[in-house]
Coordinates of C-alpha atoms in Angstrom, one line a residue:
X1 CA -41.4 -28.3 -39.9
X2 CA -41.6 -24.7 -38.6
X3 CA -39.9 -23.9 -35.4
X4 CA -41.7 -23.0 -32.1
X5 CA -40.5 -19.4 -32.5
X6 CA -42.0 -19.2 -36.0
X7 CA -45.2 -20.8 -34.9
X8 CA -45.8 -18.2 -32.2
X9 CA -46.1 -15.6 -35.0
X10 CA -48.9 -17.5 -36.8
X11 CA -52.6 -16.5 -36.8
X12 CA -55.3 -18.6 -35.1
X13 CA -56.5 -19.8 -38.5
X14 CA -53.0 -20.8 -39.6
X15 CA -52.4 -22.7 -36.3
X16 CA -55.7 -24.6 -36.7
X17 CA -54.6 -25.8 -40.1
X18 CA -51.2 -26.7 -38.7
X19 CA -52.8 -28.8 -36.0
X20 CA -54.8 -30.7 -38.6
X21 CA -51.7 -31.3 -40.6
X22 CA -49.8 -32.6 -37.6
X23 CA -52.5 -35.1 -36.6
X24 CA -52.7 -36.4 -40.2
X25 CA -48.9 -36.8 -40.5
X26 CA -48.7 -38.4 -37.1
X27 CA -51.3 -41.0 -38.0
X28 CA -49.5 -41.8 -41.3
X29 CA -46.0 -41.9 -39.8
X30 CA -46.1 -45.3 -38.2
X31 CA -43.8 -44.1 -35.4
X32 CA -46.4 -44.8 -32.7
X33 CA -45.2 -41.5 -31.0
X34 CA -48.8 -40.3 -30.3
X35 CA -51.2 -42.3 -28.2
X36 CA -54.0 -39.8 -28.4
X37 CA -55.0 -36.6 -30.2
X38 CA -56.8 -34.5 -27.6
X39 CA -56.5 -30.8 -27.8
X40 CA -57.0 -28.2 -25.1
X41 CA -57.6 -24.5 -25.8
X42 CA -56.1 -22.5 -28.7
X43 CA -52.5 -21.7 -29.7
X44 CA -49.3 -23.3 -30.8
X45 CA -49.7 -27.1 -30.4
X46 CA -47.3 -28.7 -27.9
X47 CA -47.2 -32.5 -27.5
X48 CA -47.6 -33.6 -23.9
X49 CA -46.1 -36.7 -22.4
X50 CA -48.7 -39.2 -21.1
X51 CA -47.8 -38.7 -17.5
X52 CA -48.6 -34.9 -17.3
X53 CA -52.2 -34.1 -16.4
X54 CA -54.3 -32.1 -18.8
X55 CA -57.9 -31.5 -17.5
X56 CA -60.5 -33.8 -19.0
X57 CA -57.9 -35.8 -20.9
X58 CA -57.3 -39.5 -20.6
X59 CA -53.8 -39.7 -18.9
X60 CA -52.4 -43.2 -18.5
X61 CA -48.6 -43.0 -18.0
X62 CA -48.4 -45.7 -20.6
X63 CA -49.9 -48.3 -18.2
X64 CA -52.9 -50.7 -18.3
X65 CA -53.6 -49.9 -14.7
X66 CA -54.7 -46.3 -15.5
X67 CA -56.9 -47.1 -18.5
X68 CA -60.1 -45.1 -18.1
X69 CA -58.7 -42.5 -15.9
X70 CA -59.7 -38.9 -16.8
X71 CA -57.6 -36.1 -15.4
X72 CA -59.8 -33.9 -13.1
X73 CA -57.2 -31.0 -13.0
X74 CA -54.4 -29.5 -15.0
X75 CA -50.6 -29.6 -14.4
X76 CA -49.1 -26.2 -13.6
X77 CA -46.7 -26.6 -16.5
X78 CA -49.6 -26.9 -18.9
X79 CA -51.4 -23.9 -17.4
X80 CA -48.2 -21.9 -17.8
X81 CA -47.6 -22.8 -21.5
X82 CA -51.2 -21.9 -22.2
X83 CA -50.6 -18.4 -20.8
X84 CA -47.8 -17.9 -23.3
X85 CA -49.8 -18.6 -26.5
X86 CA -49.4 -22.4 -26.6
X87 CA -51.8 -25.3 -26.1
X88 CA -51.7 -28.9 -25.1
X89 CA -52.1 -31.1 -28.2
X90 CA -51.8 -34.8 -28.2
X91 CA -50.4 -37.4 -25.7
X92 CA -46.9 -38.8 -26.3
X93 CA -46.1 -42.4 -25.8
X94 CA -43.7 -43.3 -23.0
X95 CA -42.3 -46.1 -20.9
X96 CA -44.8 -47.3 -18.4
X97 CA -44.7 -44.8 -15.4
X98 CA -41.5 -43.4 -16.9
X99 CA -39.6 -46.6 -16.0
X100 CA -37.4 -47.5 -18.9
X101 CA -34.9 -46.2 -21.4
X102 CA -36.4 -47.4 -24.7
X103 CA -40.2 -46.7 -24.6
X104 CA -40.6 -50.5 -25.1
X105 CA -42.5 -50.9 -21.8
X106 CA -45.5 -48.9 -22.9
X107 CA -48.8 -50.7 -22.9
X108 CA -49.4 -49.1 -26.3
X109 CA -46.3 -50.8 -27.8
X110 CA -42.9 -49.4 -28.7
X111 CA -42.3 -46.1 -30.4
X112 CA -39.9 -46.1 -33.4
X113 CA -36.9 -43.9 -34.0
X114 CA -37.5 -41.7 -37.1
X115 CA -33.8 -42.1 -38.0
X116 CA -34.2 -45.9 -38.2
X117 CA -37.5 -47.6 -37.5
X118 CA -35.8 -50.7 -36.3
X119 CA -34.2 -48.6 -33.5
X120 CA -35.6 -47.4 -30.2
X121 CA -36.1 -43.6 -29.6
X122 CA -34.9 -43.8 -26.1
X123 CA -37.0 -43.3 -23.0
X124 CA -38.9 -42.7 -21.1
X125 CA -39.9 -39.6 -23.1
X126 CA -39.4 -41.5 -26.4
X127 CA -42.7 -40.5 -27.9
X128 CA -42.0 -36.8 -27.3
X129 CA -38.5 -37.0 -28.9
X130 CA -39.5 -39.2 -31.8
X131 CA -42.4 -36.9 -32.7
X132 CA -40.2 -33.8 -32.7
X133 CA -37.4 -35.4 -34.6
X134 CA -39.9 -37.0 -37.1
X135 CA -41.6 -33.6 -37.9
X136 CA -45.0 -34.5 -36.4
X137 CA -44.7 -32.2 -33.4
X138 CA -43.3 -28.7 -33.2
X139 CA -42.1 -29.2 -29.6
X140 CA -43.0 -31.4 -26.7
X141 CA -43.0 -31.7 -22.9
X142 CA -41.3 -34.6 -21.4
X143 CA -40.2 -35.6 -17.9
X144 CA -36.7 -36.4 -16.7
X145 CA -36.1 -38.6 -13.6
X146 CA -32.7 -40.1 -14.6
X147 CA -32.2 -38.8 -18.2
X148 CA -35.6 -39.4 -19.7
X149 CA -35.6 -36.2 -21.6
X150 CA -31.9 -35.9 -22.5
X151 CA -31.3 -39.5 -23.6
X152 CA -34.2 -39.8 -26.1
X153 CA -33.3 -36.3 -27.4
X154 CA -29.8 -37.6 -28.1
X155 CA -31.0 -40.8 -29.7
X156 CA -33.4 -38.9 -32.0
X157 CA -31.2 -35.9 -32.9
X158 CA -33.1 -33.1 -31.2
X159 CA -32.7 -30.9 -28.1
X160 CA -33.8 -32.0 -24.7
X161 CA -33.5 -29.9 -21.5
X162 CA -33.8 -31.0 -17.9
X163 CA -34.3 -27.9 -15.6
X164 CA -32.9 -27.6 -12.1
X165 CA -34.9 -29.5 -9.5
X166 CA -37.6 -27.1 -8.3
X167 CA -37.4 -24.8 -11.3
X168 CA -40.5 -26.2 -13.0
X169 CA -43.6 -27.3 -10.9
X170 CA -44.2 -31.0 -10.5
X171 CA -47.9 -30.4 -9.7
X172 CA -49.8 -32.5 -12.2
X173 CA -46.9 -34.8 -13.0
X174 CA -47.5 -38.5 -12.2
X175 CA -44.8 -39.2 -9.6
X176 CA -42.1 -41.8 -10.3
X177 CA -39.4 -40.6 -7.9
X178 CA -40.5 -37.4 -6.3
X179 CA -37.0 -36.1 -5.4
X180 CA -35.7 -36.6 -9.0
X181 CA -38.6 -35.9 -11.4
X182 CA -38.6 -32.7 -13.5
X183 CA -40.7 -31.6 -16.5
X184 CA -38.8 -30.1 -19.4
X185 CA -38.8 -29.3 -23.1
X186 CA -37.9 -31.3 -26.2
X187 CA -37.5 -29.2 -29.2
X188 CA -35.9 -28.8 -32.7
X189 CA -33.2 -26.3 -31.5
X190 CA -31.8 -24.6 -28.5
X191 CA -33.7 -21.3 -28.9
X192 CA -37.0 -23.2 -29.0
X193 CA -36.0 -25.1 -25.8
X194 CA -35.4 -21.7 -24.1
X195 CA -38.8 -20.4 -25.3
X196 CA -40.6 -23.5 -23.9
X197 CA -38.6 -23.5 -20.7
X198 CA -39.4 -19.8 -20.1
X199 CA -43.1 -20.6 -20.6
X200 CA -43.3 -23.4 -18.0
X201 CA -40.8 -22.4 -15.3
X202 CA -41.8 -20.5 -12.1
X203 CA -42.8 -20.9 -8.5
X204 CA -45.9 -22.8 -7.7
X205 CA -47.6 -22.9 -4.3
X206 CA -49.1 -26.2 -5.2
X207 CA -45.6 -27.8 -5.3
X208 CA -43.8 -27.8 -1.9
X209 CA -40.5 -28.5 -3.7
X210 CA -40.9 -25.5 -6.0
X211 CA -38.1 -22.8 -5.8
X212 CA -39.6 -19.6 -4.5
X213 CA -37.7 -17.0 -6.5
X214 CA -37.9 -15.8 -10.1
X215 CA -35.2 -15.8 -12.8
X216 CA -35.2 -13.6 -15.9
X217 CA -36.5 -15.0 -19.2
X218 CA -33.7 -16.5 -21.2
X219 CA -34.9 -16.9 -24.8
X220 CA -34.8 -13.2 -25.6
X221 CA -31.3 -12.8 -24.2
X222 CA -29.5 -15.8 -25.7
X223 CA -25.8 -15.2 -26.4
X224 CA -24.2 -17.8 -28.6
X225 CA -20.9 -15.7 -28.7
X226 CA -20.3 -16.2 -24.9
X227 CA -16.9 -17.5 -23.9
X228 CA -17.0 -20.0 -21.0
X229 CA -14.8 -22.5 -19.1
X230 CA -16.0 -26.0 -19.9
X231 CA -14.9 -29.0 -17.9
X232 CA -14.6 -32.5 -19.5
X233 CA -14.3 -35.7 -17.5
X234 CA -11.9 -38.0 -19.5
X235 CA -12.6 -41.1 -17.4
X236 CA -16.3 -40.8 -18.2
X237 CA -15.7 -40.8 -21.9
X238 CA -13.6 -44.0 -21.8
X239 CA -16.7 -46.0 -21.1
X240 CA -18.4 -44.9 -24.3
X241 CA -18.0 -46.6 -27.7
X242 CA -15.7 -45.4 -30.4
X243 CA -18.3 -43.3 -32.3
X244 CA -19.3 -41.4 -29.1
X245 CA -15.6 -40.8 -28.2
X246 CA -14.8 -39.4 -31.6
X247 CA -17.9 -37.1 -31.6
X248 CA -16.9 -36.0 -28.1
X249 CA -13.3 -35.2 -29.2
X250 CA -14.5 -33.4 -32.3
X251 CA -16.9 -31.3 -30.3
X252 CA -14.2 -30.3 -27.7
X253 CA -12.0 -29.2 -30.6
X254 CA -14.8 -27.1 -32.0
X255 CA -15.6 -25.5 -28.6
X256 CA -11.9 -24.6 -28.2
X257 CA -11.9 -23.1 -31.7
X258 CA -15.0 -21.0 -30.7
X259 CA -13.0 -19.5 -27.9
X260 CA -14.1 -21.6 -24.9
X261 CA -11.6 -22.7 -22.3
X262 CA -11.5 -26.5 -21.8
X263 CA -10.3 -27.9 -18.4
X264 CA -9.8 -31.6 -17.5
X265 CA -11.3 -32.8 -14.3
X266 CA -12.0 -36.2 -12.6
X267 CA -15.1 -37.6 -10.9
X268 CA -15.9 -41.0 -9.3
X269 CA -16.8 -43.9 -11.5
X270 CA -20.3 -43.7 -12.9
X271 CA -21.1 -47.1 -11.3
X272 CA -21.8 -45.2 -8.1
X273 CA -24.4 -43.0 -9.9
X274 CA -26.2 -46.1 -11.2
X275 CA -26.3 -47.9 -7.9
X276 CA -27.3 -44.8 -6.0
X277 CA -30.0 -43.9 -8.5
X278 CA -31.7 -47.3 -8.7
X279 CA -31.8 -47.6 -4.9
X280 CA -33.4 -44.2 -4.3
X281 CA -35.6 -44.1 -7.4
X282 CA -37.1 -47.6 -6.8
X283 CA -37.6 -46.8 -3.2
X284 CA -39.6 -43.7 -4.0
X285 CA -41.4 -45.5 -6.8
X286 CA -42.6 -48.3 -4.6
X287 CA -44.1 -45.7 -2.3
X288 CA -45.6 -43.6 -5.0
X289 CA -47.2 -46.5 -6.9
X290 CA -48.8 -47.9 -3.8
X291 CA -51.8 -45.7 -4.5
X292 CA -52.7 -47.8 -7.6
X293 CA -54.8 -50.4 -6.0
X294 CA -58.0 -50.7 -8.1
X295 CA -60.0 -48.6 -5.6
X296 CA -59.2 -45.0 -6.6
X297 CA -57.8 -44.9 -10.1
X298 CA -58.2 -46.6 -13.5
X299 CA -58.6 -50.3 -14.0
X300 CA -60.2 -52.6 -11.4
X301 CA -59.7 -56.4 -11.7
X302 CA -62.4 -59.0 -11.1
X303 CA -62.1 -59.9 -7.4
X304 CA -64.1 -61.4 -4.5
X305 CA -62.2 -59.9 -1.6
X306 CA -60.3 -56.7 -0.9
X307 CA -57.0 -58.6 -0.8
X308 CA -57.8 -60.2 -4.2
X309 CA -58.7 -56.7 -5.6
X310 CA -55.3 -55.3 -4.7
X311 CA -53.4 -58.4 -5.9
X312 CA -55.2 -58.9 -9.1
X313 CA -55.4 -55.2 -10.1
X314 CA -51.7 -54.7 -9.6
X315 CA -50.7 -58.0 -11.1
X316 CA -52.7 -57.4 -14.3
X317 CA -52.2 -53.7 -14.5
X318 CA -48.5 -53.2 -14.0
X319 CA -45.9 -54.3 -16.6
X320 CA -42.8 -56.4 -15.9
X321 CA -40.4 -53.4 -15.5
X322 CA -42.7 -51.6 -13.1
X323 CA -43.1 -54.7 -11.0
X324 CA -39.4 -55.2 -10.9
X325 CA -38.7 -51.7 -9.6
X326 CA -41.5 -51.9 -7.0
X327 CA -40.0 -55.2 -5.7
X328 CA -36.5 -53.7 -5.6
X329 CA -37.9 -50.5 -3.9
X330 CA -39.7 -52.5 -1.2
X331 CA -36.6 -54.5 -0.6
X332 CA -34.3 -51.6 0.0
X333 CA -36.9 -50.0 2.3
X334 CA -37.5 -53.2 4.3
X335 CA -36.5 -53.8 7.9
X336 CA -32.8 -55.0 8.0
X337 CA -31.9 -53.4 4.6
X338 CA -33.0 -49.8 5.0
X339 CA -29.7 -48.7 6.7
X340 CA -27.5 -50.9 4.5
X341 CA -28.9 -49.6 1.2
X342 CA -31.3 -46.7 1.4
X343 CA -29.5 -44.6 4.0
X344 CA -26.1 -45.3 2.4
X345 CA -27.4 -44.3 -1.0
X346 CA -28.6 -41.0 0.4
X347 CA -25.1 -40.4 1.8
X348 CA -23.5 -41.2 -1.6
X349 CA -26.0 -38.8 -3.3
X350 CA -24.6 -36.0 -1.2
X351 CA -21.0 -37.0 -2.3
X352 CA -22.1 -37.0 -5.9
X353 CA -23.6 -33.5 -5.5
X354 CA -20.4 -32.3 -3.8
X355 CA -18.2 -33.6 -6.7
X356 CA -20.2 -31.6 -9.1
X357 CA -20.0 -28.5 -7.0
X358 CA -16.3 -28.8 -6.7
X359 CA -15.9 -28.8 -10.5
X360 CA -18.1 -25.7 -10.7
X361 CA -15.8 -23.8 -8.5
X362 CA -13.6 -23.1 -11.6
X363 CA -15.8 -24.2 -14.5
X364 CA -19.0 -22.8 -15.9
X365 CA -20.2 -26.0 -17.5
X366 CA -19.5 -29.7 -17.8
X367 CA -19.5 -31.5 -21.1
X368 CA -20.4 -35.1 -21.1
X369 CA -21.8 -37.9 -23.3
X370 CA -25.5 -38.6 -22.9
X371 CA -25.4 -42.3 -23.6
X372 CA -22.5 -44.8 -24.2
X373 CA -23.8 -45.6 -27.7
X374 CA -26.3 -44.6 -30.3
X375 CA -29.9 -45.8 -30.1
X376 CA -30.0 -49.7 -29.9
X377 CA -32.3 -51.8 -32.0
X378 CA -35.7 -52.6 -30.7
X379 CA -35.6 -55.7 -28.5
X380 CA -31.8 -55.6 -28.2
X381 CA -31.6 -54.8 -24.5
X382 CA -32.9 -58.1 -23.1
X383 CA -31.1 -57.8 -19.7
X384 CA -32.6 -55.0 -17.5
X385 CA -29.1 -54.3 -16.1
X386 CA -27.9 -53.4 -19.6
X387 CA -30.8 -51.0 -19.9
X388 CA -29.9 -49.4 -16.6
X389 CA -26.3 -49.0 -17.8
X390 CA -27.4 -46.9 -20.7
X391 CA -28.4 -44.2 -18.3
X392 CA -24.9 -44.0 -16.8
X393 CA -24.1 -40.5 -17.9
X394 CA -27.4 -38.8 -17.1
X395 CA -28.3 -40.1 -13.6
X396 CA -25.9 -38.0 -11.7
X397 CA -27.5 -34.8 -12.9
X398 CA -30.8 -35.8 -11.3
X399 CA -29.2 -37.0 -8.1
X400 CA -27.5 -33.6 -7.7
X401 CA -30.6 -31.6 -8.8
X402 CA -28.7 -29.8 -11.6
X403 CA -29.9 -28.5 -15.0
X404 CA -28.7 -30.2 -18.2
X405 CA -29.3 -30.0 -21.9
X406 CA -28.6 -32.5 -24.6
X407 CA -28.1 -31.5 -28.2
X408 CA -27.0 -33.3 -31.4
X409 CA -23.4 -33.0 -32.5
X410 CA -23.2 -35.6 -35.3
X411 CA -24.1 -39.0 -36.7
X412 CA -22.3 -42.4 -36.7
X413 CA -21.5 -44.4 -39.9
X414 CA -25.1 -45.7 -40.0
X415 CA -26.6 -42.2 -39.9
X416 CA -27.8 -42.5 -36.3
X417 CA -27.7 -39.2 -34.2
X418 CA -25.1 -38.7 -31.5
X419 CA -25.9 -36.3 -28.7
X420 CA -23.8 -34.7 -26.0
X421 CA -24.9 -32.8 -22.9
X422 CA -23.9 -29.7 -21.0
X423 CA -24.4 -29.5 -17.3
X424 CA -24.6 -26.3 -15.2
X425 CA -24.7 -25.5 -11.5
X426 CA -28.1 -25.3 -9.9
X427 CA -30.4 -22.5 -11.1
X428 CA -27.9 -21.3 -13.6
X429 CA -30.0 -22.1 -16.7
X430 CA -28.9 -18.8 -18.3
X431 CA -25.3 -20.0 -18.6
X432 CA -26.5 -23.5 -19.6
X433 CA -28.6 -22.1 -22.5
X434 CA -25.9 -19.7 -23.6
X435 CA -23.4 -22.5 -23.6
X436 CA -25.8 -24.7 -25.6
X437 CA -26.4 -22.0 -28.1
X438 CA -22.7 -21.5 -28.6
X439 CA -22.1 -25.2 -28.9
X440 CA -25.0 -25.5 -31.4
X441 CA -23.4 -22.8 -33.5
X442 CA -19.9 -24.3 -33.3
X443 CA -21.1 -27.8 -34.2
X444 CA -23.5 -26.7 -36.9
X445 CA -25.4 -30.0 -36.8
X446 CA -27.9 -30.7 -39.7
X447 CA -30.5 -33.4 -40.0

């Protein structure tokens, strides 16, 4: 598969042939990574997660409740990539409304991991990651609310980058948790991630949370020879399995050999991240998903009264995981529990952010696992709480609004990819990408 950088040099005729080849390969692959093959405009084809609006496309967020909905407008991120010689091509499978860590909750069925088709690709951007790793997409856009770009990238052996909150416009992204969501790239390598990030970033008047200042482009100024101070959190790594711990230790040694300074730091137990995230994210989700009532969007259930319309549409349209999170969100926002749970979680969120900022006083980056294990087998995570725990290393980055990037560093004995993530201070994507380019060079991972 050619890289994004290489594809940008191809002629219109060559790109047209490439798009035909990608569609044919995707249909033959059996990965169920694509759930539609629409195309928009001309240019290098970029796979789009099914919760990002592309004008005149069917966009369903992997849910029955949005079947039949056609996007009347275009996401700013999609407009931006079109302005840089790229185009929206195909819709990627995902967990329903981005709620999940395996892409098993999609109404289109689960996506399979190209490294082992009995394995999940991660989630919620599992379709995007599986397509890039499987050679049926050059690059893809995903969305990251609690690790939904970085975790599937780690499971599938590709690069996934979550920008600083506010760095990429959320206009046109179906909201899960509005204070956490960010659109970002999933690519074959760090340089391609920087190219796609440069294309989609920028201020947007249509997004009230968009940061109103510009940062220089990164891809043309990547420096893999940079020497940085990188913090590691030993207590975090102890919760991962032996394969992850070994890959982490090997990577730390390679970074030291490349001239980086490694410092040891401590943070609170990740259980605070998990509890805080699932209180705040579900509270926001319950509010955001209240709009899907059978009146304005998508599917409408057979009903005799307005009350029946709401009840039947939501009961039939939403999957089990979405219903579970709506119920939890309404609970923590309810009278008598709002102060005990929601307000307290907001306070803890500030403490989590302060802990990161304290580390960044004398470190440029933080190195961390992405998940406590490699990709589990399809159907293995029966208990929702076990699925929630798989996000233990990624949630804090979203709670603090920081940028992070996952990249592959090795494989376990079964040949499944292992990914680690680098985390930077807010709006310091330049250091993040330089550190990632250096780590990519030092590790020298091959598929």
